[in-house]
Coordinates of C-alpha atoms and ligand atoms in Angstrom, one line a residue:
X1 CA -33.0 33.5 -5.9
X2 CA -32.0 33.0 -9.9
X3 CA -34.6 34.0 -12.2
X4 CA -34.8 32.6 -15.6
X5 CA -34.9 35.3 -18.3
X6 CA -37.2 33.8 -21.1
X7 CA -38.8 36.2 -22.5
X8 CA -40.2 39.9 -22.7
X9 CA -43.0 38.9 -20.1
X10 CA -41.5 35.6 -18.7
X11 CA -39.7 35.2 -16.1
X12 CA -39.2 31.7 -14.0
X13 CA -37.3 31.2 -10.7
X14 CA -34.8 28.5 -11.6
X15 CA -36.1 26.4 -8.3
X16 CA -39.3 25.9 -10.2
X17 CA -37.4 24.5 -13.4
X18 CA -34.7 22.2 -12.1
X19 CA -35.8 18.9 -10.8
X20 CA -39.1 19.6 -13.2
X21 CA -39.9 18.0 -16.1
X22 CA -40.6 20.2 -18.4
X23 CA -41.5 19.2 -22.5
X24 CA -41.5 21.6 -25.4
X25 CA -43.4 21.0 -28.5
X26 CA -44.4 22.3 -31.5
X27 CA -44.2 21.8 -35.8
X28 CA -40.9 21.8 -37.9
X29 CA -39.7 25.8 -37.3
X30 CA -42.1 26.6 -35.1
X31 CA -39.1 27.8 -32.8
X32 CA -38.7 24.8 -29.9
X33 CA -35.0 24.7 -30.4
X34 CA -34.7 28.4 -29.8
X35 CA -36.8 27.8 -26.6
X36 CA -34.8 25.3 -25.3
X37 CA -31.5 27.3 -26.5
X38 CA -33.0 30.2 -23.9
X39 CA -33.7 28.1 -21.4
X40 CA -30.2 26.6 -21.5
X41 CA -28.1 29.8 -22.2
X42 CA -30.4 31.0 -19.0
X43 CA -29.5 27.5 -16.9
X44 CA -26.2 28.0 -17.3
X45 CA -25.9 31.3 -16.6
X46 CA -27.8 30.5 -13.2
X47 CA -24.6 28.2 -12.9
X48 CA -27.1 25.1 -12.8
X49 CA -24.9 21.5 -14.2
X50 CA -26.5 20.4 -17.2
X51 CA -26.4 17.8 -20.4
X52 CA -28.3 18.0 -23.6
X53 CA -28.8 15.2 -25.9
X54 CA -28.5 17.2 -29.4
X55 CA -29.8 15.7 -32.2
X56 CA -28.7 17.8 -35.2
X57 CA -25.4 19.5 -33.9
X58 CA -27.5 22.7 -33.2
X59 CA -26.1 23.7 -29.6
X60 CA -22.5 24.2 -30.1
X61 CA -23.3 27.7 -29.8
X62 CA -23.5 27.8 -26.2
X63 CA -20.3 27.9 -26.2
X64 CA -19.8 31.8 -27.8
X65 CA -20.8 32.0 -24.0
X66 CA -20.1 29.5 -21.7
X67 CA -17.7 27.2 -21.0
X68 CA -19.1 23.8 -22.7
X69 CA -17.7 20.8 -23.6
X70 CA -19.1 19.2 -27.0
X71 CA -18.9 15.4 -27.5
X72 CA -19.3 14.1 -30.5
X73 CA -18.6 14.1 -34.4
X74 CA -19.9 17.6 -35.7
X75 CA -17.2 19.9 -37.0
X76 CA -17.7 21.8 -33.6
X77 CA -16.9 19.0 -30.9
X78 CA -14.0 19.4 -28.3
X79 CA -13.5 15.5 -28.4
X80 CA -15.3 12.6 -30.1
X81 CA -17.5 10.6 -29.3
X82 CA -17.5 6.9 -28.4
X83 CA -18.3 3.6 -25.9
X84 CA -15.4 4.1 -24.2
X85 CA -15.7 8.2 -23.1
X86 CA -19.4 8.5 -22.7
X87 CA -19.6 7.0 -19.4
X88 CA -16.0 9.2 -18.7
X89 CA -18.1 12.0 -20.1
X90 CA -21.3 11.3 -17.8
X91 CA -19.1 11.4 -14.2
X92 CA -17.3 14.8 -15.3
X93 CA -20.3 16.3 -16.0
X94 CA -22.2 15.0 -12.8
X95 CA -19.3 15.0 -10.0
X96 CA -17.8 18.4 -11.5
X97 CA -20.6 20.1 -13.3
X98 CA -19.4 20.2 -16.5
X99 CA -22.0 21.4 -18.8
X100 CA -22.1 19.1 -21.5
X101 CA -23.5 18.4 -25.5
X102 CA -23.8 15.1 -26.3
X103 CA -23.7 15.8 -30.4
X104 CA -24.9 12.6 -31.6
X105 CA -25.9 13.9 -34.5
X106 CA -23.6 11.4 -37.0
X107 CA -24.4 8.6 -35.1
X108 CA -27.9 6.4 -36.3
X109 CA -30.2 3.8 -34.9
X110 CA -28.9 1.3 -32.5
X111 CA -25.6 3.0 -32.4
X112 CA -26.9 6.6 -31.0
X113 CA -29.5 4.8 -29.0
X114 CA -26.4 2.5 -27.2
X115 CA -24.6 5.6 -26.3
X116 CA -27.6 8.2 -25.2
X117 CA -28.5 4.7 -23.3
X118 CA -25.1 4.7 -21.9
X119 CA -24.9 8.7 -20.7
X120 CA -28.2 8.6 -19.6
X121 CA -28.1 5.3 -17.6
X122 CA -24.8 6.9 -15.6
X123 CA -25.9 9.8 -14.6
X124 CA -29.0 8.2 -13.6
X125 CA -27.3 6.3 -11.5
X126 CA -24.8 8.3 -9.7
X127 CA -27.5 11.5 -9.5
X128 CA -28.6 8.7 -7.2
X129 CA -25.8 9.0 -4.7
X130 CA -24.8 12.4 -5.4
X131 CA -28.0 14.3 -5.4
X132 CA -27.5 17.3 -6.8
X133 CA -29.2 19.5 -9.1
X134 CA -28.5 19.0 -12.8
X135 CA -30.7 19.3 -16.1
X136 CA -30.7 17.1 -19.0
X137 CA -32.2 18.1 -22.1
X138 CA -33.4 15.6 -25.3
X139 CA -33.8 16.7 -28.5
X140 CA -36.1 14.8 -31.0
X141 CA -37.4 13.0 -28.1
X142 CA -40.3 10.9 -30.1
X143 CA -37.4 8.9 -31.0
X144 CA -36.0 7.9 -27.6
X145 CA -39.2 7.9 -25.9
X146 CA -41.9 6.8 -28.5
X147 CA -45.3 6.3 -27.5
X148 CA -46.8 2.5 -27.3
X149 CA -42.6 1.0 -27.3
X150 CA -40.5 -0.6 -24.7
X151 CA -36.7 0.0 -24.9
X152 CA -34.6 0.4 -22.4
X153 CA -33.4 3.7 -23.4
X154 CA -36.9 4.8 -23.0
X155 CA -36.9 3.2 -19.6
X156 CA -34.6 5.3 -18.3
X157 CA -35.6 8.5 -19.9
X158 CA -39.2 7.5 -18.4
X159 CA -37.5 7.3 -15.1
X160 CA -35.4 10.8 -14.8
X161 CA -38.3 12.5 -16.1
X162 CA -41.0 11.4 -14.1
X163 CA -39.2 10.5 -11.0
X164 CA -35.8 12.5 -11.4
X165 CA -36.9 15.4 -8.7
X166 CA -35.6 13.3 -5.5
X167 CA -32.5 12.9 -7.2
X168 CA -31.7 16.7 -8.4
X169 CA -32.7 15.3 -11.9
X170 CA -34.5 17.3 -14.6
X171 CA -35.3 16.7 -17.8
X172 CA -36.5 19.2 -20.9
X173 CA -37.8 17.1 -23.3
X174 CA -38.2 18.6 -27.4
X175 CA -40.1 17.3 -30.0
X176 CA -42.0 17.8 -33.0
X177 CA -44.0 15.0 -33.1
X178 CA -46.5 15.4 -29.9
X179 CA -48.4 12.2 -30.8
X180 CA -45.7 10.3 -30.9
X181 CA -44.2 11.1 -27.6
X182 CA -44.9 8.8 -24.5
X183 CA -47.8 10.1 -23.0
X184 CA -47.5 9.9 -19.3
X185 CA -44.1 12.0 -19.8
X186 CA -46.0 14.6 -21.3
X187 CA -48.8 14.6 -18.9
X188 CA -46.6 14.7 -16.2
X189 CA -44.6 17.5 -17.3
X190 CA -44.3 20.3 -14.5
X191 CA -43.7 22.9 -17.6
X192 CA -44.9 22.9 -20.6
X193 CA -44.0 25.0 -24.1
X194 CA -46.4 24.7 -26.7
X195 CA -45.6 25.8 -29.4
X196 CA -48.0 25.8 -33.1
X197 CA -49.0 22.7 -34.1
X198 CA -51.9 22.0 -37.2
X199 CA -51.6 18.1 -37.6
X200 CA -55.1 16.7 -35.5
X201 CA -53.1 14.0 -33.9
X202 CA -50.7 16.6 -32.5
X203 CA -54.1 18.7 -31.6
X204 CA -55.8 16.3 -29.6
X205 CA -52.9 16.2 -27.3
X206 CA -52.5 19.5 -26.7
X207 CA -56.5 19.7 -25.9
X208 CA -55.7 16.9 -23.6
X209 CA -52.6 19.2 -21.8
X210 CA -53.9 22.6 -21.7
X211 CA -56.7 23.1 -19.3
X212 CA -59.2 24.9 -22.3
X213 CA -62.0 24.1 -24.2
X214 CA -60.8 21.9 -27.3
X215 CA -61.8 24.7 -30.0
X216 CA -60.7 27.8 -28.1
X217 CA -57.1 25.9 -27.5
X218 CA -57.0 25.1 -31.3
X219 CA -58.0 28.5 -32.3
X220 CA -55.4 29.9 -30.2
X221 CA -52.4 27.8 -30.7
X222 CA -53.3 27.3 -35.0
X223 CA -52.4 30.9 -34.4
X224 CA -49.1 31.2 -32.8
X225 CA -46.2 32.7 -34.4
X226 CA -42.8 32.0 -34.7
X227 CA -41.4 32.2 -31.0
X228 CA -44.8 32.1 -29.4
X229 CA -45.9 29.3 -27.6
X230 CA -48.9 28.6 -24.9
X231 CA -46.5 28.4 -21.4
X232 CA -48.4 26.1 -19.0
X233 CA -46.9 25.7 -15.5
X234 CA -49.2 23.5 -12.7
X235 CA -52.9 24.2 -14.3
X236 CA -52.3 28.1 -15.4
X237 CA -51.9 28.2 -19.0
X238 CA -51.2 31.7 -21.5
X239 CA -49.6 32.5 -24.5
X240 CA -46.1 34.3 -24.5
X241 CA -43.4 35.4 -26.9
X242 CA -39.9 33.3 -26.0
X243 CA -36.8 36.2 -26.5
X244 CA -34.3 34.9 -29.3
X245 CA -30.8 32.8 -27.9
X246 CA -28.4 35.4 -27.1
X247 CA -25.6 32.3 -28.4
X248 CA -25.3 31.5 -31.9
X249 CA -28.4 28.9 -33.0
X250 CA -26.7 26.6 -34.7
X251 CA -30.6 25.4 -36.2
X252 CA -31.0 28.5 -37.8
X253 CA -33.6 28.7 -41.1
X254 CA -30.9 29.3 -44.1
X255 CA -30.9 32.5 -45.8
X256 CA -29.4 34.1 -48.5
X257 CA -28.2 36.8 -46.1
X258 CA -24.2 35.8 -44.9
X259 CA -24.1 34.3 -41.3
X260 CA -20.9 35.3 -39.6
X261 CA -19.1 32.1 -38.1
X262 CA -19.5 32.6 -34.0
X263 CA -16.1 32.9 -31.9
X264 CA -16.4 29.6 -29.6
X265 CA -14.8 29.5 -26.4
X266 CA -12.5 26.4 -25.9
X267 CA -12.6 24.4 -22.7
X268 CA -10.0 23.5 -20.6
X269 CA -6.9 21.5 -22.6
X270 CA -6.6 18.9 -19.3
X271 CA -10.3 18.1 -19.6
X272 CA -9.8 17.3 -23.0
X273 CA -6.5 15.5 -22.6
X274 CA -8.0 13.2 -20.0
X275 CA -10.7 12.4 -22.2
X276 CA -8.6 11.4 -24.9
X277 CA -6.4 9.3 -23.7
X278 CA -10.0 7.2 -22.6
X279 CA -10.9 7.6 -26.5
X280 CA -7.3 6.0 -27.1
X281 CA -8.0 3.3 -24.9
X282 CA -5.3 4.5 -22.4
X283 CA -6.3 4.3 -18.6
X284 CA -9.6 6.0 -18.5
X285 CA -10.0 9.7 -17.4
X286 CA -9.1 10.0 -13.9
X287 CA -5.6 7.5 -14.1
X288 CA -4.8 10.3 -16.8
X289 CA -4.5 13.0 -14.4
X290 CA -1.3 13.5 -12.2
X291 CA -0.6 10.6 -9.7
X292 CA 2.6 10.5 -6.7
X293 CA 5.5 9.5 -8.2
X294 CA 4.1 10.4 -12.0
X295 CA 5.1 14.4 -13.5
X296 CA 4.0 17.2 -11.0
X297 CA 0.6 18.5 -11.2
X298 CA 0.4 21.5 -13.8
X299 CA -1.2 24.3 -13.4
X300 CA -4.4 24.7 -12.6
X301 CA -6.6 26.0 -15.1
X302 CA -7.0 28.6 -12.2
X303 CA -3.5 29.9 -12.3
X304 CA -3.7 29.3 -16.3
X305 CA -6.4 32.0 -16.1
X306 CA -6.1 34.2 -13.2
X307 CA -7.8 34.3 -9.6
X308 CA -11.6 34.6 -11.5
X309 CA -12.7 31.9 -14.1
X310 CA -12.6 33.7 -17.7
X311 CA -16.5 32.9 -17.7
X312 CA -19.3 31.1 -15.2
X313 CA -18.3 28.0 -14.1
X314 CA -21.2 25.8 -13.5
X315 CA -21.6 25.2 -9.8
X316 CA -18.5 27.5 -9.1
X317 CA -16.2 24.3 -10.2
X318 CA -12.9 26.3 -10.1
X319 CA -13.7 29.2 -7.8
X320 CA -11.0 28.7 -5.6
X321 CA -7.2 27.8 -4.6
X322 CA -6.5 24.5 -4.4
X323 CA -3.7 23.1 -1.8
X324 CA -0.5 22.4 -2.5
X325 CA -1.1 18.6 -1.2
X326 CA -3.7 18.3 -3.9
X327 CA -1.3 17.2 -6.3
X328 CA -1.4 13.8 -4.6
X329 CA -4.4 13.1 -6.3
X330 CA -6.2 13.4 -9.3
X331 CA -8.0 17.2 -10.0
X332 CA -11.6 16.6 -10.3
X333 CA -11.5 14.6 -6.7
X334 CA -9.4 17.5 -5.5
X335 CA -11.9 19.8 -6.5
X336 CA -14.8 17.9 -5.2
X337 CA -13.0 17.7 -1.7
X338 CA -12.6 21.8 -1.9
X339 CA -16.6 21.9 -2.2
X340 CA -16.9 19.8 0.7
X341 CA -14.4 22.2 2.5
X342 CA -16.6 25.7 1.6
X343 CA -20.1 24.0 3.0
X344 CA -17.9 22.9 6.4
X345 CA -16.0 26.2 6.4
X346 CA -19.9 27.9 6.9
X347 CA -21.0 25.5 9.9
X348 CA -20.3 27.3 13.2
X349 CA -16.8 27.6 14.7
X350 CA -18.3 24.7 17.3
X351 CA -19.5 22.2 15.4
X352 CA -16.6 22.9 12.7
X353 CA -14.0 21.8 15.9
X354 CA -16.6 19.0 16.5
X355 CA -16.5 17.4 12.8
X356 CA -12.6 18.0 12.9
X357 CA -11.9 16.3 15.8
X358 CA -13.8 13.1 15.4
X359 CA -12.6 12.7 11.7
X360 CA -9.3 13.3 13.2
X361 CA -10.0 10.5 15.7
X362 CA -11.9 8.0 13.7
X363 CA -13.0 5.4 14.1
X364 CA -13.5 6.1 17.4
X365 CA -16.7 7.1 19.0
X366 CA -17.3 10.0 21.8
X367 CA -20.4 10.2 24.3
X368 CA -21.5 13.9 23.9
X369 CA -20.1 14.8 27.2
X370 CA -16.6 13.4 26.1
X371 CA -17.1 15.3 22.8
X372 CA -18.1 18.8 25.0
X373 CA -14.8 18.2 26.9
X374 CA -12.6 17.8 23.5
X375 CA -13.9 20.9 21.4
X376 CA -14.3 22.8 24.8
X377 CA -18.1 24.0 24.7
X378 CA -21.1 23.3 26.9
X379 CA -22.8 19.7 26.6
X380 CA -25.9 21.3 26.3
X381 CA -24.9 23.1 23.1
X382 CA -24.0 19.4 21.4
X383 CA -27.8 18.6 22.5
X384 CA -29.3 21.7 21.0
X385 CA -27.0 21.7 18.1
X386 CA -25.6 18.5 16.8
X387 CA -23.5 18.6 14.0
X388 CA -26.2 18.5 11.4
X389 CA -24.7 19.3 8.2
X390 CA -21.5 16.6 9.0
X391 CA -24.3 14.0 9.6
X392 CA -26.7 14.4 6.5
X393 CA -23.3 14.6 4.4
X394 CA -22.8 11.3 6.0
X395 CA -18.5 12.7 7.2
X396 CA -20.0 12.0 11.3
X397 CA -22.7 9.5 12.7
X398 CA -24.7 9.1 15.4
X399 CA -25.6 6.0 17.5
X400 CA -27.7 6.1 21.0
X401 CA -25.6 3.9 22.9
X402 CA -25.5 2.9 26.5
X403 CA -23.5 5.6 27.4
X404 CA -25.9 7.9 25.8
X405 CA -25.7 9.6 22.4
X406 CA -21.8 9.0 20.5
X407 CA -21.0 10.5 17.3
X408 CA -17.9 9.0 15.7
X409 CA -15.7 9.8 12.0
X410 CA -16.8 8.0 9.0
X411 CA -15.0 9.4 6.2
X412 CA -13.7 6.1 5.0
X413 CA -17.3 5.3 4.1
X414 CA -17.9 8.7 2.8
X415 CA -15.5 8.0 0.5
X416 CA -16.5 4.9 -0.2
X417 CA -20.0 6.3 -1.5
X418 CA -19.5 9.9 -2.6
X419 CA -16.3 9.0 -4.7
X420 CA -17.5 5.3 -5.5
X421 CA -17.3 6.5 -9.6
X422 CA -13.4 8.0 -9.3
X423 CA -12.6 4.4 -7.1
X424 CA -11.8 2.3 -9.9
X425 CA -9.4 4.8 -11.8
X426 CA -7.7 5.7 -8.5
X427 CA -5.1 2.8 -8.4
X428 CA -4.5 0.3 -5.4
X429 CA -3.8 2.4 -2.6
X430 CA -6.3 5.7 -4.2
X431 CA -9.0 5.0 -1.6
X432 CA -6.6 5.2 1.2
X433 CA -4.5 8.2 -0.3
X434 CA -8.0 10.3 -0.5
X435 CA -9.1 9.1 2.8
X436 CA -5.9 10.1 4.5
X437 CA -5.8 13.5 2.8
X438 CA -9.6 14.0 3.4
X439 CA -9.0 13.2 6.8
X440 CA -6.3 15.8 6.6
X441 CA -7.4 18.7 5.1
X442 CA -10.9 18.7 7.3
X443 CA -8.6 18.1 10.4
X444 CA -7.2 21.4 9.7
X445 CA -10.5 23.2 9.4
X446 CA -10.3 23.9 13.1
X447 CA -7.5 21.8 15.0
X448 CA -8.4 21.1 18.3
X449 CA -5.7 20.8 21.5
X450 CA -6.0 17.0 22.2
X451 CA -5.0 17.4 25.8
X452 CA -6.2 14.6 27.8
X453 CA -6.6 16.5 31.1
X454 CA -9.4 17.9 29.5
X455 CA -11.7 14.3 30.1
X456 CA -13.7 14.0 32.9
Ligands
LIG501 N1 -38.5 33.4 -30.4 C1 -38.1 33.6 -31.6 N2 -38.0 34.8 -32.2 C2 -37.6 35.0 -33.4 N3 -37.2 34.0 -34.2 C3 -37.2 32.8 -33.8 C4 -37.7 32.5 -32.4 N4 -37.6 31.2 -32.3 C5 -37.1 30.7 -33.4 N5 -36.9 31.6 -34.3 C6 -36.3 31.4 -35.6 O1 -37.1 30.4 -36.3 C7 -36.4 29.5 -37.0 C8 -36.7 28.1 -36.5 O2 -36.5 28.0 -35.1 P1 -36.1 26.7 -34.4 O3 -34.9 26.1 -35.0 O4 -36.0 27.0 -32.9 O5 -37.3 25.8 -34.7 P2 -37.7 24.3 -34.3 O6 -39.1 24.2 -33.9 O7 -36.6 23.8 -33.4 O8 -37.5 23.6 -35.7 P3 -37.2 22.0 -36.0 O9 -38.3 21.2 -35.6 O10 -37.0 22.0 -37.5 O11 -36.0 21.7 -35.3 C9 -34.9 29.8 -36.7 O12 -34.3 30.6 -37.8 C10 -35.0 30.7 -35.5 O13 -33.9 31.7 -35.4
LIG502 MG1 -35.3 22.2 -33.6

C-alpha cells in the first residue's frame, strides 16, 4: 500500500486520499499552496492520474519531477490553452492518465470559468464510465465555488467533490477565503488542512470544522506557523508541520536572494503534436495520430526512451511493448487495450482460455457445459469460478437461459462504452477496426483448439 509522505510526522495511505474530498485553507502565505504542492508531488509519485486547476501558474514545477503536461498561457506551458483542446486535454488525462495543469492563470471571468467548466464537466462525465481513480485539485476555489451562488461551474465542482468517490473522483480544494467557500463542500470534506487564519468570519468556520471548543481552536490555530496547519481526518483533529515541495514552487515569497531557474522535464513531442493540431483546428487529437493507409506509426515514446519510462508514468501508461498491429490504430487506444491485456494476462490460465474463446466466437452464446467442453476443464469449475473479472469489465455476459447458465462475447459493446470518447475521432470504419483487433489480440491470450469432437 502507497503511503503519502507529508510531513515529518504525517504520513497518509494514498487509499484514504483519493476518492476523498479533501479542502485546504488558510490566510495569504500561510503555506496552502505548498501543502497542496506535497500532496501532489506525493500523488504522483504514488502514480495516482491527476488534474489541477492552477490559478496563478504556480505548479509548473512538478514538472523538475514528473512527467506533466501544462496547458495554458504562462511562460511554462507545453501547449496553450483554448475551447477547442480542453475537452482533448480532459480525455488524455482521464483514459491515459496524463497528469495535467490546467494554467488558467491569463484567462479572467467568464472566459476561465467556460473552460474550467468545460475540463471539469468532461472528466466528470467519462470518470462516470471509466471509473478509475484520479484527483483533481482547485486553486482559489472561493471563486468557482462561492458560497450562497448558483453557476453551473459550481455545480459540477459540487458534484465531484461530494459525490465523486463512486466514480474514482477526488477533489483537493484550496482557498484563502474559508467564508466564502460553499459550505456543504467544506463540511463534507474527508481531509481537512487548516492552516492560520485571524479574519472572525474565516474563524467561525473553522470552529464549525474542527471538533474543539471555539476558544481553544482559535488559540491554537491564531498560532500556527508558516507550514503548520490543524490536519483533521474523520473527527480526529492535531496540529502538524507540512515538509516543503521537493519541486520547484513556483508561488514562492520573493526575495532578494537569486532563485535558480528549475530544469523542467518536457513531455512527450506526440502528445503535444496531437494537441496542436486540435488548437489549429485540424482534426482533433486522436485523427492526428497514425491511421492505415496514413505514414507508419513512429516510435514509441518507449523505444524513444529505452525499455523503462525516463520517470513515473502515472498509472504505468507506457510500461510495456506495444504490438506491431498496434499501428492500425491510434496510440492512446492502443495503450488502453495493452491495460486491458495485463489485468486478463493475471486471471487464471482457465478462465483466460474461457474469455478468449467466447470473444473469439461472439456473438454466440455457450451453456456452461458447452463452454467446459471448449476450454477443456471440469463444468464444475465454470460454476465455482465464472469468469469474474471478464464479466465486471463488461468483455463476457451472463444470461440464465433455458438451457441453463450461457455466457457469450460482447466486446463490440465494450467498445462501444469504454472507448465511447476516442469513437468520434476514430473515422467511419474505427469502431470496427478496434473491435476486430480487440477481438484479436485477447484471442491470442490463450488460443483454444476449436475441435468440434470435443461437444457433447
Ligand atoms: N511547510 C513549509 N515550510 C517552509 N516554508 C513554507 C512551507 N509552506 C510554505 N512555505 C513558504 O511560505 C511561502 C508561502 O507559501 P504558499 O505559497 O504555499 O502560501 P499560500 O498560503 O498558498 O499563499 P497564497 O494564499 O498567497 O497563495 C512560500 O515562500 C513558501 O515557500
Ligand atoms: Mg497559494
Amino acid at each position: 500500500m502507497s503511503v503519502l509522505n507529508l510531513g515529518p510526522e504525517l504520513t497518509v495511505p494514498v487509499e484514504e486520499i483519493v476518492g476523498q474530498c479533501v479542502a485546504i485553507l488558510g490566510i495569504r502565505g500561510s503555506g496552502k499552496s505548498n501543502t497542496a504542492g506535497v500532496i501532489f508531488e506525493e500523488l504522483l509519485a504514488a502514480h495516482c492520474p491527476l488534474s489541477l486547476v492552477d490559478t496563478d501558474g504556480e505548479y509548473f514545477g512538478l514538472k523538475e519531477k514528473y512527467e506533466v503536461l501544462v496547458v495554458g498561457g504562462g511562460d511554462h506551458a507545453d501547449v496553450e490553452l483554448n475551447m477547442t483542446t480542453v475537452g482533448e486535454v480532459a480525455d488524455l488525462s482521464l483514459h491515459e492518465g496524463v497528469p495535467v495543469i490546467l494554467d488558467v492563470s491569463d484567462m479572467l471571468g467568464a472566459e476561465r470559468e467556460a473552460v474550467v467548466y468545460d475540463f471539469l464537466s468532461r472528466l466528470w462525465t467519462h470518470a462516470g464510465r471509466l471509473r478509475t481513480p484520479y484527483m483533481i485539485g482547485i486553486e482559489e476555489c472561493h471563486e468557482f465555488i462561492p458560497q450562497g451562488v448558483r453557476t453551473r461551474l459550481k455545480d459540477v465542482i459540487a458534484r465531484i467533490a461530494l459525490r465523486g468517490r463512486k466514480r474514482g473522483l477526488g477533489a483537493v480544494v484550496i482557498s484563502q477565503r474559508s467564508a466564502k467557500v460553499e459550505k456543504d463542500v467544506l463540511t463534507q470534506a474527508g481531509m481537512l488542512f487548516l492552516h492560520r487564519v485571524v479574519h472572525e468570519a474565516d474563524m467561525r468556520v473553522y470552529g464549525e470544522l474542527l471538533p474543539w471548543r471555539k476558544t481553544e481552536a482559535k488559540e491554537i490555530v491564531s498560532q500556527l506557523e508558516v507550514g503548520e496547519c490543524i490536519f483533521m481526518a474523520g473527527s480526529a483533529a492535531r496540529k502538524v508541520t507540512i515538509r516543503v515541495r521537493h519541486t520547484f514552487h513556483g508561488g514562492y515569497t520573493p526575495s532578494f536572494r537569486p532563485v535558480e531557474s528549475p530544469k523542467l522535464r518536457q513531455v512527450r513531442g506526440r502528445i503535444l503534436e496531437a494537441l496542436a493540431r486540435a488548437r489549429d483546428g485540424e482534426p482533433p487529437l486522436f485523427d492526428a495520430l497514425p491511421t492505415p493507409g496514413s505514414r507508419t506509426c513512429p516510435a514509441s515514446p518507449i523505444a524513444e526512451r529505452g525499455a523503462q519510462p525516463a520517470v513515473p508514468s502515472a498509472v504505468g501508461l507506457l510500461s510495456e511493448e506495444i504490438s506491431p498491429r498496434a499501428a492500425i490504430l491510434p496510440e492512446p487506444i492502443v495503450l488502453r487495450v495493452e491495460r486491458l491485456l495485463r489485468r486478463l494476462r493475471r486471471l487464471p490460465p482457465v478462465q483466460r482460455r474461457v474469455v478468449a474463446f467466447l470473444v473469439a466466437h461472439e456473438p454466440d452464446g455457450y451453456a456452461t457445459h458447452e463452454l467446459a467442453a471448449w476450454v477443456d476443464c471440469p463444468e464444475a469449475l465454470l460454476h465455482v469460478e465464472p469468469p469474474q473479472a471478464a464479466l465486471d469489465v463488461g468483455l463476457v455476459a451472463c444470461e440464465r437461459l433455458a438451457r441453463g447458465l450461457t455466457y457469450r462475447g460482447t466486446v463490440r459493446q465494450y467498445v462501444e462504452r469504454a472507448f465511447s470518447g476516442f469513437i468520434p475521432g476514430l473515422g467511419p470504419d474505427g469502431p470496427r477496426r478496434l473491435v476486430a483487433y480487440l477481438r484479436q489480440r485477447i484471442s491470442d491470450l490463450a488460443p483454444v483448439e476449436c475441435d468440434l469432437a470435443h461437444l457433447p
